[in-house]
Short mmCIF file of C-alpha atoms and ligand atoms in Angstrom, two decimals:
data_model
loop_
_atom_site.label_atom_id
_atom_site.label_comp_id
_atom_site.label_asym_id
_atom_site.label_seq_id
_atom_site.Cartn_x
_atom_site.Cartn_y
_atom_site.Cartn_z
CA MET A 212 132.00 92.70 89.91
CA VAL A 213 133.08 95.90 88.17
CA VAL A 214 132.95 96.36 83.93
CA ASN A 215 134.22 100.09 83.81
CA ASP A 216 134.80 99.34 79.78
CA TYR A 217 132.05 97.17 78.87
CA PRO A 218 132.31 96.54 75.67
CA ALA A 219 136.63 95.73 75.65
CA HIS A 220 135.16 92.67 78.07
CA PRO A 221 135.87 89.26 76.35
CA GLN A 222 132.55 88.23 77.32
CA ALA A 223 130.39 91.22 76.47
CA SER A 224 127.03 90.05 74.40
CA MET A 225 126.85 92.13 71.16
CA VAL A 226 122.99 92.52 71.04
CA ALA A 227 124.62 95.48 74.87
CA VAL A 228 127.69 97.06 73.11
CA GLU A 229 125.10 97.54 70.08
CA GLN A 230 122.59 99.05 72.72
CA GLY A 231 124.82 101.60 73.47
CA VAL A 232 126.59 99.61 77.36
CA LYS A 233 129.19 101.26 78.41
CA SER A 234 129.67 100.28 81.72
CA LEU A 235 128.76 97.57 84.19
CA ILE A 236 127.83 96.36 87.91
CA LEU A 237 126.91 93.30 89.25
CA LEU A 238 125.83 92.97 92.67
CA PRO A 239 124.82 89.83 95.13
CA ILE A 240 122.08 90.24 97.34
CA THR A 241 122.95 88.00 100.74
CA ALA A 242 121.96 87.91 104.16
CA ARG A 243 123.32 86.01 106.32
CA ASP A 244 125.83 83.98 103.02
CA ARG A 245 122.83 82.85 101.42
CA MET A 246 122.10 84.45 98.12
CA LEU A 247 118.90 86.17 97.53
CA GLY A 248 119.39 87.88 93.75
CA MET A 249 121.75 90.61 92.24
CA LEU A 250 121.66 93.68 91.31
CA SER A 251 122.40 94.64 88.16
CA LEU A 252 122.59 98.90 87.02
CA ILE A 253 123.81 99.67 83.35
CA SER A 254 125.57 103.26 82.07
CA VAL A 255 126.21 104.03 78.85
CA LYS A 256 129.17 105.84 79.62
CA THR A 257 132.00 104.15 80.35
CA GLY A 258 134.27 104.86 83.45
CA HIS A 259 131.12 105.67 85.03
CA PHE A 260 131.49 103.04 88.29
CA THR A 261 133.55 105.19 89.84
CA ALA A 262 135.35 103.50 93.09
CA ASP A 263 132.33 105.77 95.27
CA ARG A 264 129.54 105.08 93.43
CA VAL A 265 130.98 100.97 93.96
CA GLN A 266 130.52 101.37 97.62
CA LEU A 267 127.79 103.51 97.70
CA LEU A 268 125.70 100.53 95.50
CA THR A 269 127.92 97.97 97.81
CA GLY A 270 125.83 99.68 100.15
CA ILE A 271 122.48 99.53 98.67
CA ALA A 272 123.12 96.41 98.22
CA ASP A 273 123.64 95.67 101.74
CA GLY A 274 120.12 96.71 102.26
CA LEU A 275 118.55 94.94 99.70
CA GLY A 276 119.70 91.52 100.80
CA ILE A 277 118.42 92.95 104.58
CA PHE A 278 114.22 93.76 103.08
CA LEU A 279 114.33 91.11 101.09
CA GLU A 280 114.77 88.90 103.91
CA ASN A 281 111.81 90.23 106.02
CA ALA A 282 109.92 90.42 103.29
CA GLU A 283 110.05 86.66 102.85
CA LEU A 284 109.26 86.04 105.85
CA ASN A 285 107.30 88.57 106.15
CA GLU A 286 105.39 86.10 103.28
CA GLN A 287 105.24 83.10 105.70
CA VAL A 288 101.98 85.45 107.30
CA SER A 289 99.67 84.56 105.78
CA LEU A 290 97.38 86.39 108.32
CA GLU A 291 99.03 89.43 108.74
CA LEU A 292 98.98 90.09 104.68
CA GLU A 293 95.36 89.57 104.19
CA LEU A 294 94.89 92.13 107.31
CA ARG A 295 97.02 94.38 105.20
CA ARG A 296 95.07 93.64 102.13
CA ARG A 297 92.10 94.01 103.55
CA SER A 298 93.26 97.80 104.25
CA GLU A 299 94.29 97.93 101.37
CA GLU A 300 91.59 97.58 99.86
CA GLN A 301 89.08 100.20 102.16
CA LEU A 302 91.69 102.58 101.94
CA ARG A 303 91.77 102.23 98.28
CA GLN A 304 87.96 102.67 98.66
CA GLN A 305 88.06 105.52 100.90
CA THR A 306 90.31 107.50 98.36
CA GLU A 307 88.27 106.28 95.94
CA ASP A 308 85.58 107.79 97.22
CA LEU A 309 86.93 111.16 98.30
CA GLU A 310 88.41 111.54 94.75
CA ALA A 311 84.38 110.73 94.21
CA LEU A 312 83.97 113.83 95.84
CA LEU A 313 86.11 115.88 94.77
CA GLY A 314 84.93 114.87 91.18
CA PHE A 315 81.54 116.01 91.39
CA ALA A 316 82.42 119.42 93.64
CA ARG A 317 84.74 120.18 90.22
CA VAL A 318 81.76 118.98 87.12
CA ALA A 319 79.14 120.89 89.52
CA ILE A 320 81.49 124.07 89.80
CA GLY A 321 82.97 123.79 86.12
CA PRO A 322 82.00 125.15 82.91
CA GLY A 323 79.29 122.55 81.04
CA SER A 324 75.76 122.13 80.17
CA LEU A 325 73.28 120.97 83.37
CA GLU A 326 72.92 117.50 81.22
CA GLU A 327 76.43 116.67 80.81
CA LYS A 328 77.21 117.95 84.38
CA LEU A 329 74.78 115.08 85.96
CA THR A 330 75.96 112.65 82.97
CA SER A 331 79.39 112.53 84.62
CA ILE A 332 78.41 112.66 88.05
CA LEU A 333 75.72 109.16 87.49
CA GLU A 334 79.56 108.63 85.61
CA ALA A 335 81.09 107.99 88.14
CA LEU A 336 78.65 106.41 90.37
CA ARG A 337 78.80 103.63 87.34
CA ARG A 338 81.95 103.06 88.33
CA ILE A 339 82.44 103.18 91.90
CA SER A 340 79.44 100.33 92.20
CA ALA A 341 79.71 98.75 88.87
CA THR A 342 76.80 99.03 88.41
CA ASN A 343 75.86 98.17 84.48
CA GLU A 344 72.72 101.54 84.49
CA VAL A 345 72.97 104.67 86.36
CA ALA A 346 69.50 107.12 86.36
CA LEU A 347 68.83 109.96 87.92
CA ARG A 348 64.82 110.84 87.58
CA VAL A 349 63.66 113.93 89.19
CA PRO A 350 59.75 114.90 90.84
CA ASP A 351 57.17 116.27 88.21
CA PRO A 352 55.20 117.99 90.23
CA ASP A 353 52.24 118.29 88.01
CA ASN A 354 51.43 113.89 88.32
CA GLY A 355 53.82 113.48 91.32
CA SER A 356 55.59 110.96 89.09
CA LEU A 357 59.36 110.80 88.51
CA VAL A 358 60.63 111.20 85.60
CA LEU A 359 64.82 110.53 83.95
CA VAL A 360 66.16 113.30 83.58
CA ALA A 361 69.66 111.51 82.72
CA GLU A 362 71.16 108.26 82.45
CA THR A 363 74.02 106.19 81.48
CA GLY A 364 75.07 102.77 81.39
CA ASP A 365 75.81 99.97 78.79
CA SER A 366 73.76 100.41 75.19
CA ASP A 367 71.06 97.13 75.91
CA MET A 368 70.41 99.04 79.22
CA THR A 369 69.95 102.77 78.56
CA GLY A 370 66.42 103.26 77.30
CA GLN A 371 64.51 103.18 80.56
CA PRO A 372 60.97 104.41 81.30
CA LYS A 373 61.05 108.25 80.65
CA ALA A 374 58.14 108.71 83.22
CA LEU A 375 57.26 106.66 86.71
CA THR A 376 55.05 106.14 88.99
CA ARG A 377 54.80 102.93 91.10
CA GLY A 378 58.07 100.53 91.24
CA VAL A 379 61.19 100.55 93.28
CA SER A 380 62.48 104.05 92.27
CA VAL A 381 58.80 105.67 93.71
CA LYS A 382 58.80 103.76 96.75
CA ALA A 383 62.41 105.30 97.44
CA PHE A 384 60.96 108.91 96.36
CA ASP A 385 57.84 107.80 98.89
CA LEU A 386 59.37 106.76 102.15
CA GLY A 387 62.46 108.80 102.17
CA GLU A 388 65.43 106.53 102.03
CA ALA A 389 67.14 104.22 100.32
CA VAL A 390 64.74 100.70 98.48
CA ILE A 391 67.36 97.58 97.99
CA ALA A 392 65.83 95.14 95.41
CA ASN A 393 68.75 92.57 95.44
CA ASP A 394 66.51 90.36 93.03
CA TYR A 395 64.58 92.34 91.02
CA PRO A 396 63.26 89.99 88.67
CA SER A 397 61.14 88.78 91.56
CA SER A 398 60.29 91.73 93.81
CA PRO A 399 56.83 93.17 94.28
CA ASP A 400 57.50 96.57 92.65
CA HIS A 401 59.63 95.17 89.39
CA ILE A 402 58.75 96.12 86.23
CA ALA A 403 58.69 94.83 83.03
CA ASP A 404 59.81 96.24 80.42
CA THR A 405 63.06 96.44 82.69
CA VAL A 406 63.84 92.82 83.42
CA ALA A 407 63.07 92.95 80.02
CA LYS A 408 66.42 94.41 79.59
CA GLY A 409 68.15 91.97 81.43
CA ALA A 410 67.64 94.36 85.09
CA ASN A 411 68.56 91.43 88.37
CA SER A 412 69.42 93.81 90.44
CA MET A 413 68.23 97.76 92.28
CA MET A 414 69.56 100.54 94.90
CA ALA A 415 66.96 103.73 94.42
CA LEU A 416 68.87 106.06 96.75
CA PRO A 417 67.17 109.20 97.16
CA VAL A 418 68.94 112.66 97.12
CA LYS A 419 67.59 114.33 99.39
CA THR A 420 68.56 118.64 100.19
CA GLY A 421 67.33 119.02 104.13
CA HIS A 422 64.58 117.30 104.23
CA SER A 423 62.86 117.87 100.12
CA ILE A 424 63.83 115.46 98.22
CA LEU A 425 65.95 116.30 95.06
CA ALA A 426 65.63 112.97 92.28
CA ILE A 427 66.61 109.72 92.83
CA VAL A 428 69.30 107.93 92.11
CA VAL A 429 68.82 105.06 90.45
CA LEU A 430 71.08 101.91 89.67
CA ILE A 431 71.38 98.43 88.33
CA SER A 432 73.11 95.10 88.38
CA LYS A 433 72.65 93.05 85.32
CA HIS A 434 74.13 90.76 88.74
CA ARG A 435 72.23 89.69 91.37
CA TYR A 436 72.92 90.26 94.99
CA HIS A 437 75.15 93.00 93.39
CA PHE A 438 74.88 95.74 96.34
CA SER A 439 76.37 93.96 99.91
CA PRO A 440 75.81 96.27 102.72
CA GLN A 441 79.32 97.13 102.03
CA LEU A 442 78.83 98.96 98.74
CA ILE A 443 74.89 100.03 99.96
CA ALA A 444 76.62 101.88 102.60
CA ARG A 445 79.49 104.15 100.20
CA ILE A 446 76.26 104.63 97.45
CA THR A 447 74.56 106.35 100.36
CA SER A 448 77.35 107.61 101.81
CA LEU A 449 78.07 109.79 99.23
CA GLY A 450 74.57 111.08 98.51
CA GLU A 451 74.68 113.73 100.12
CA GLY A 452 77.51 115.36 98.80
CA ILE A 453 75.60 114.75 95.61
CA GLY A 454 72.71 116.34 96.89
CA VAL A 455 73.70 119.09 97.63
CA LEU A 456 75.85 119.84 94.91
CA LEU A 457 73.28 118.69 92.06
CA GLU A 458 71.42 122.11 93.05
CA ASN A 459 73.99 123.68 93.03
CA ALA A 460 74.63 122.59 89.01
CA ARG A 461 71.06 122.94 89.20
CA LEU A 462 72.00 127.40 90.08
CA ASN A 463 74.86 127.31 88.55
CA HIS A 464 73.19 126.41 85.10
CA GLU A 465 69.46 128.73 85.49
CA VAL A 466 71.07 131.45 87.44
CA THR A 467 74.06 133.64 85.53
CA PHE A 468 76.19 135.00 88.68
CA LYS A 469 77.55 138.40 88.86
CA GLU A 470 81.13 138.64 87.72
CA ASP A 471 82.03 139.45 91.44
CA LEU A 472 80.10 135.97 92.56
CA GLU A 473 82.03 134.14 90.02
CA GLN A 474 85.60 135.76 91.39
CA ARG A 475 84.72 133.90 95.06
CA ARG A 476 84.30 131.26 93.67
CA ASP A 477 86.95 130.57 91.22
CA THR A 478 89.53 131.29 94.17
CA PHE A 479 87.02 128.78 96.98
CA VAL A 480 87.62 125.85 93.56
CA SER A 481 91.03 127.22 93.59
CA VAL A 482 91.60 127.70 97.25
CA ALA A 483 90.50 124.22 98.45
CA PHE A 484 92.00 122.35 95.87
CA HIS A 485 95.13 123.59 96.85
CA GLU A 486 94.49 122.67 100.57
CA ILE A 487 92.92 119.35 98.82
CA ARG A 488 96.29 118.30 97.18
CA THR A 489 98.88 118.18 99.42
CA PRO A 490 96.51 115.60 102.58
CA MET A 491 96.42 113.64 98.69
CA ALA A 492 99.88 113.77 97.56
CA VAL A 493 100.55 112.05 101.72
CA ILE A 494 98.13 110.24 101.06
CA GLU A 495 98.69 108.81 98.02
CA GLY A 496 101.97 108.53 98.44
CA TYR A 497 102.58 106.77 101.47
CA SER A 498 99.02 103.82 100.31
CA GLU A 499 101.92 103.47 97.60
CA LEU A 500 104.46 102.23 99.86
CA LEU A 501 102.47 99.65 101.22
CA LEU A 502 101.23 98.89 97.99
CA ASN A 503 104.82 97.98 96.64
CA LYS A 504 106.73 96.83 99.66
CA THR A 505 106.78 94.72 101.89
CA LEU A 506 108.32 97.14 105.18
CA PRO A 507 109.38 96.87 108.81
CA GLU A 508 106.57 96.63 110.93
CA HIS A 509 107.18 100.39 112.23
CA ILE A 510 107.54 101.75 108.85
CA LYS A 511 104.35 100.85 108.50
CA GLN A 512 102.39 102.04 111.04
CA GLU A 513 103.71 104.88 111.04
CA SER A 514 102.43 105.21 107.16
CA LEU A 515 99.59 103.84 108.55
CA GLU A 516 98.76 106.67 110.94
CA ARG A 517 100.06 109.47 108.69
CA ILE A 518 97.59 108.32 106.01
CA HIS A 519 95.01 108.01 108.92
CA ARG A 520 95.34 111.61 110.13
CA ASN A 521 95.81 112.91 105.97
CA ALA A 522 92.45 111.41 105.40
CA ARG A 523 90.89 112.70 107.96
CA SER A 524 92.55 116.48 107.79
CA LEU A 525 90.57 115.55 103.76
CA SER A 526 87.76 114.58 105.67
CA ALA A 527 87.08 117.65 107.58
CA ILE A 528 88.70 120.49 104.48
CA VAL A 529 85.62 118.21 102.24
CA ASP A 530 82.96 118.75 105.39
CA ASP A 531 84.03 122.85 104.78
CA MET A 532 83.72 122.83 101.44
CA LEU A 533 80.72 121.64 101.48
CA ASN A 534 79.35 123.65 104.63
CA VAL A 535 80.80 126.38 102.38
CA SER A 536 78.81 125.66 99.49
CA ARG A 537 75.22 125.28 101.17
CA ILE A 538 76.31 128.85 102.32
CA HIS A 539 76.58 129.46 98.83
CA SER A 540 73.85 127.87 97.43
CA GLY A 541 70.96 128.77 100.53
CA LYS A 542 71.01 125.29 101.73
CA LEU A 543 71.69 125.73 104.68
CA THR A 544 68.15 124.66 107.03
CA LEU A 545 67.60 125.58 110.76
CA ASP A 546 66.29 122.81 112.40
CA PRO A 547 65.38 124.45 116.66
CA LYS A 548 64.95 122.52 118.92
CA HIS A 549 66.51 123.66 123.45
CA VAL A 550 69.27 121.90 123.58
CA SER A 551 71.16 120.80 126.99
CA LEU A 552 74.92 122.86 126.20
CA ALA A 553 76.58 120.39 128.92
CA ASN A 554 76.18 117.95 127.16
CA LEU A 555 77.09 119.37 123.68
CA LEU A 556 79.65 120.48 124.87
CA ALA A 557 80.55 117.00 126.62
CA GLU A 558 80.80 115.71 123.29
CA VAL A 559 83.17 117.67 121.41
CA ALA A 560 85.69 118.27 123.71
CA ALA A 561 84.91 114.23 123.93
CA SER A 562 86.01 114.00 119.68
CA LEU A 563 88.93 116.28 120.13
CA GLU A 564 90.83 115.04 123.09
CA PRO A 565 92.10 112.73 121.66
CA ILE A 566 93.68 113.94 118.38
CA TYR A 567 95.45 116.54 120.98
CA VAL A 568 97.09 115.32 123.75
CA GLN A 569 99.05 118.51 125.66
CA HIS A 570 95.38 120.24 126.67
CA GLN A 571 93.18 120.22 129.48
CA ILE A 572 89.31 121.14 128.37
CA TYR A 573 87.52 122.45 131.72
CA ILE A 574 83.57 123.11 130.97
CA GLU A 575 81.64 125.69 132.90
CA ILE A 576 78.39 124.90 133.67
CA GLY A 577 76.33 126.69 136.24
CA ALA A 578 73.42 124.96 137.44
CA GLN A 579 70.73 127.65 136.08
CA VAL A 580 71.62 127.77 132.66
CA PRO A 581 68.65 127.27 130.27
CA PRO A 582 69.09 125.10 127.76
CA VAL A 583 69.17 126.79 124.42
CA PHE A 584 66.51 126.71 121.40
CA ALA A 585 69.56 126.33 118.23
CA ASP A 586 69.51 123.29 115.60
CA VAL A 587 71.91 121.25 116.94
CA ASP A 588 73.68 120.20 113.75
CA LYS A 589 75.07 123.96 113.26
CA LEU A 590 75.27 124.89 116.76
CA SER A 591 77.36 121.19 117.43
CA GLN A 592 80.23 122.07 114.40
CA ILE A 593 79.64 125.62 115.10
CA LEU A 594 81.84 124.58 118.96
CA THR A 595 83.86 121.99 117.59
CA ASN A 596 85.52 124.88 115.17
CA LEU A 597 85.95 127.49 118.00
CA VAL A 598 87.25 124.57 120.00
CA ASP A 599 89.31 122.92 118.20
CA ASN A 600 90.56 126.97 116.77
CA ALA A 601 91.34 126.89 120.58
CA LEU A 602 92.82 124.37 120.54
CA LYS A 603 95.37 124.67 117.50
CA TYR A 604 96.61 128.13 117.72
CA SER A 605 97.20 127.00 121.50
CA PRO A 606 101.10 124.86 119.77
CA ASP A 607 102.97 124.85 123.19
CA GLY A 608 98.79 123.42 125.32
CA GLY A 609 97.51 125.04 128.25
CA ASP A 610 93.52 124.84 129.34
CA ILE A 611 91.01 125.20 127.45
CA THR A 612 87.62 127.09 129.29
CA ILE A 613 84.69 126.70 128.12
CA THR A 614 82.17 128.37 130.63
CA ALA A 615 78.39 129.30 129.61
CA THR A 616 76.97 132.29 131.47
CA HIS A 617 73.31 132.93 131.79
CA ASP A 618 72.29 136.02 130.51
CA PRO A 619 67.74 136.48 131.79
CA LYS A 620 67.03 139.88 130.32
CA ARG A 621 68.05 138.95 126.51
CA ASP A 622 67.02 135.61 126.84
CA ARG A 623 70.13 134.68 125.46
CA VAL A 624 73.12 132.89 126.98
CA VAL A 625 76.84 133.42 126.38
CA VAL A 626 78.99 130.80 125.52
CA ALA A 627 83.40 131.71 126.42
CA ILE A 628 85.81 129.34 124.95
CA ALA A 629 88.97 130.63 126.06
CA ASP A 630 92.20 129.12 125.30
CA GLU A 631 96.16 130.46 127.25
CA GLY A 632 97.53 130.01 122.75
CA LEU A 633 98.75 132.64 120.62
CA GLY A 634 96.81 135.26 120.71
CA ILE A 635 94.98 137.67 117.73
CA PRO A 636 96.98 140.93 117.59
CA PRO A 637 93.39 144.12 117.62
CA GLU A 638 95.98 145.14 113.91
CA ASP A 639 94.52 141.19 112.54
CA ARG A 640 91.16 140.81 113.38
CA GLU A 641 89.63 142.51 110.77
CA GLY A 642 89.14 140.01 108.86
CA LEU A 643 89.37 137.31 110.53
CA PHE A 644 85.31 135.97 109.90
CA GLU A 645 86.56 137.03 106.64
CA LEU A 646 86.38 133.55 103.81
CA PHE A 647 90.23 132.12 103.47
CA HIS A 648 91.35 134.74 106.11
CA ARG A 649 94.02 133.91 107.93
CA ILE A 650 96.77 135.25 110.60
CA ARG A 651 99.90 135.12 108.33
CA ARG A 652 102.21 135.73 111.56
CA PRO A 653 106.09 133.36 112.43
CA GLU A 654 104.02 132.04 115.25
CA THR A 655 101.36 130.75 113.01
CA ALA A 656 103.29 129.36 109.54
CA GLY A 657 103.35 125.87 111.04
CA ILE A 658 99.62 125.62 111.87
CA LYS A 659 97.20 124.00 108.93
CA GLY A 660 94.13 125.71 108.07
CA SER A 661 92.45 126.25 105.12
CA GLY A 662 90.75 130.10 107.01
CA LEU A 663 87.10 127.98 106.54
CA GLY A 664 86.49 127.25 109.85
CA LEU A 665 85.77 131.20 111.42
CA TYR A 666 83.40 131.96 108.43
CA ILE A 667 81.28 128.66 108.89
CA VAL A 668 80.76 129.94 112.39
CA LYS A 669 80.27 134.15 111.13
CA GLU A 670 77.80 132.20 108.49
CA MET A 671 75.88 129.85 109.86
CA LEU A 672 75.12 133.23 113.60
CA ASP A 673 74.24 135.10 110.85
CA LEU A 674 71.51 132.17 109.92
CA LEU A 675 70.52 132.33 113.81
CA ASN A 676 70.50 135.66 114.06
CA ARG A 677 73.21 135.33 116.69
CA GLU A 678 76.68 137.29 117.25
CA ILE A 679 80.13 135.97 117.70
CA TRP A 680 82.84 138.35 119.00
CA VAL A 681 86.24 138.12 120.23
CA GLU A 682 89.04 139.71 122.99
CA SER A 683 92.58 138.56 123.00
CA GLU A 684 96.18 139.65 124.05
CA LEU A 685 99.00 138.61 121.89
CA GLY A 686 100.71 136.50 123.29
CA LYS A 687 98.52 135.42 126.15
CA GLY A 688 95.75 134.07 124.30
CA SER A 689 91.49 134.16 122.87
CA THR A 690 88.36 134.13 124.50
CA PHE A 691 85.92 133.65 122.19
CA PHE A 692 82.50 134.67 122.51
CA VAL A 693 79.13 133.03 121.34
CA SER A 694 75.42 134.51 122.35
CA LEU A 695 72.85 131.83 121.92
CA PRO A 696 69.16 132.35 122.06
CA THR A 697 67.31 129.94 125.17
CA LYS A 698 63.56 130.08 123.27
P1 ADP B 230 91.46 128.27 109.76
O1 ADP B 230 91.71 127.26 111.58
O2 ADP B 230 91.43 127.24 108.89
O3 ADP B 230 92.71 128.76 109.44
P2 ADP B 230 89.39 129.58 110.79
O4 ADP B 230 88.41 130.67 109.97
O5 ADP B 230 88.85 128.78 111.71
O6 ADP B 230 90.72 129.43 110.01
O7 ADP B 230 90.77 131.06 110.64
C1 ADP B 230 91.03 131.78 110.49
C2 ADP B 230 92.02 132.47 111.38
O8 ADP B 230 92.18 133.09 113.51
C3 ADP B 230 93.82 131.44 111.78
O9 ADP B 230 94.21 131.46 110.83
C4 ADP B 230 93.95 131.65 112.76
O10 ADP B 230 95.48 132.90 112.66
C5 ADP B 230 93.10 132.71 113.77
N1 ADP B 230 92.49 131.97 114.88
C6 ADP B 230 91.03 131.67 115.83
N2 ADP B 230 90.80 131.02 116.27
C7 ADP B 230 92.08 131.47 116.90
C8 ADP B 230 92.49 131.32 118.38
N3 ADP B 230 92.10 130.67 119.65
N4 ADP B 230 93.55 131.74 118.58
C9 ADP B 230 94.65 132.53 117.73
N5 ADP B 230 93.92 132.66 116.59
C10 ADP B 230 92.56 132.46 116.48
#
């Protein structure tokens, strides 16, 4: 039903006319001859619903019919709904954790006093963990006690003891791992004052950088059994990020940086957040779609896949940021051991193969190649970044060949990662290993990246006192070489 001069209509409502309604359209929503609902649109313009618009809106109403019918059907399938609810909840939690981590980074790098920064990080943790009090304690090198440096919580919970020499947090510090007391009043480590304030469960988490414990985060709840295995896992996974950023916050606070360093930091922050915004927006958009509407199965599947892909790239960016942050604060530590390249390369290839289906990865290691002497995590990161680039910059597929050759005279093994991809022209090789350096050519335009990968590789190799070099021909492919020590 179309009414293009509403005030003149015999059944017009006075209220609607007063509100300025001039035209109106009412469209039945039907599915298989069943009336499911009504779509009504109003306009403040006379004659708004032209024939074209009516046709368009009729089409939309028909579509809605199919959609609503689907929704009705789906409502009946409770198992599916339950599954969806769970994956939505998981997704929500993951997004929340990532946001918290980014929040920490923003706080750590941004302005403000050390105390403000710490409090706002603790506040985020308190929100995520739904606890009543979160405190941060650091060891006092003089007497070994754990001193309260920041806390945030309900008014009846704050004011925790200033220095502690026993209790759950001291236990966590001594053990170097998280301690959970889900029935705090009956824990042998309870402290009477804290019980008197209403504490019923407690979790103490060591915050580490490298091998040393920087601080202990103490989370307290008024409820018994507050810390479920899932919550413990989430809090623990946020712990590492907090460590690095706490350290950064402390450094930022104490050291006055030279201008160029600040400039670099500013660029880092703005590029990093720019990189994060895109996948974040995609995740937000698609999860909203999944939350608000019951969609056909294939669209749901596609949305979830997109969310998954973007969450992966988001966590890769966050990992890169944390690495760069560690490099900048001099916190990259090494724990070298003898490592078999065959195993490590097989792992690296296996982790990347499912993402790139068009490529073949070949690993060729001679029997006489000895193990290398390196920090396995750093080495794995270096090789992953290089193999990932080899795959990424071969958009048409092709072979990736990884070879390792022994150079006994110089006690080294040279690993070469060769691709058949785009190649790098000589003029673009300068600055290849610099922070944020990306080659901007038409062929690379659609390839995502942040220009952090090779910088991290180079910095990590510098730390190992090792070199990296590249041979490449435009259009034919590139080979990146890294030399690794055998002792
Ligand atoms: P990202 O891949 O995030 O842009 P990287 O620091 O890993 O950052 O690489 C910097 C640039 O070097 C890339 O933008 C790309 O243009 C170029 N590059 C790296 N590896 C290769 C490769 N195997 N083949 C061609 N170009 C490469």
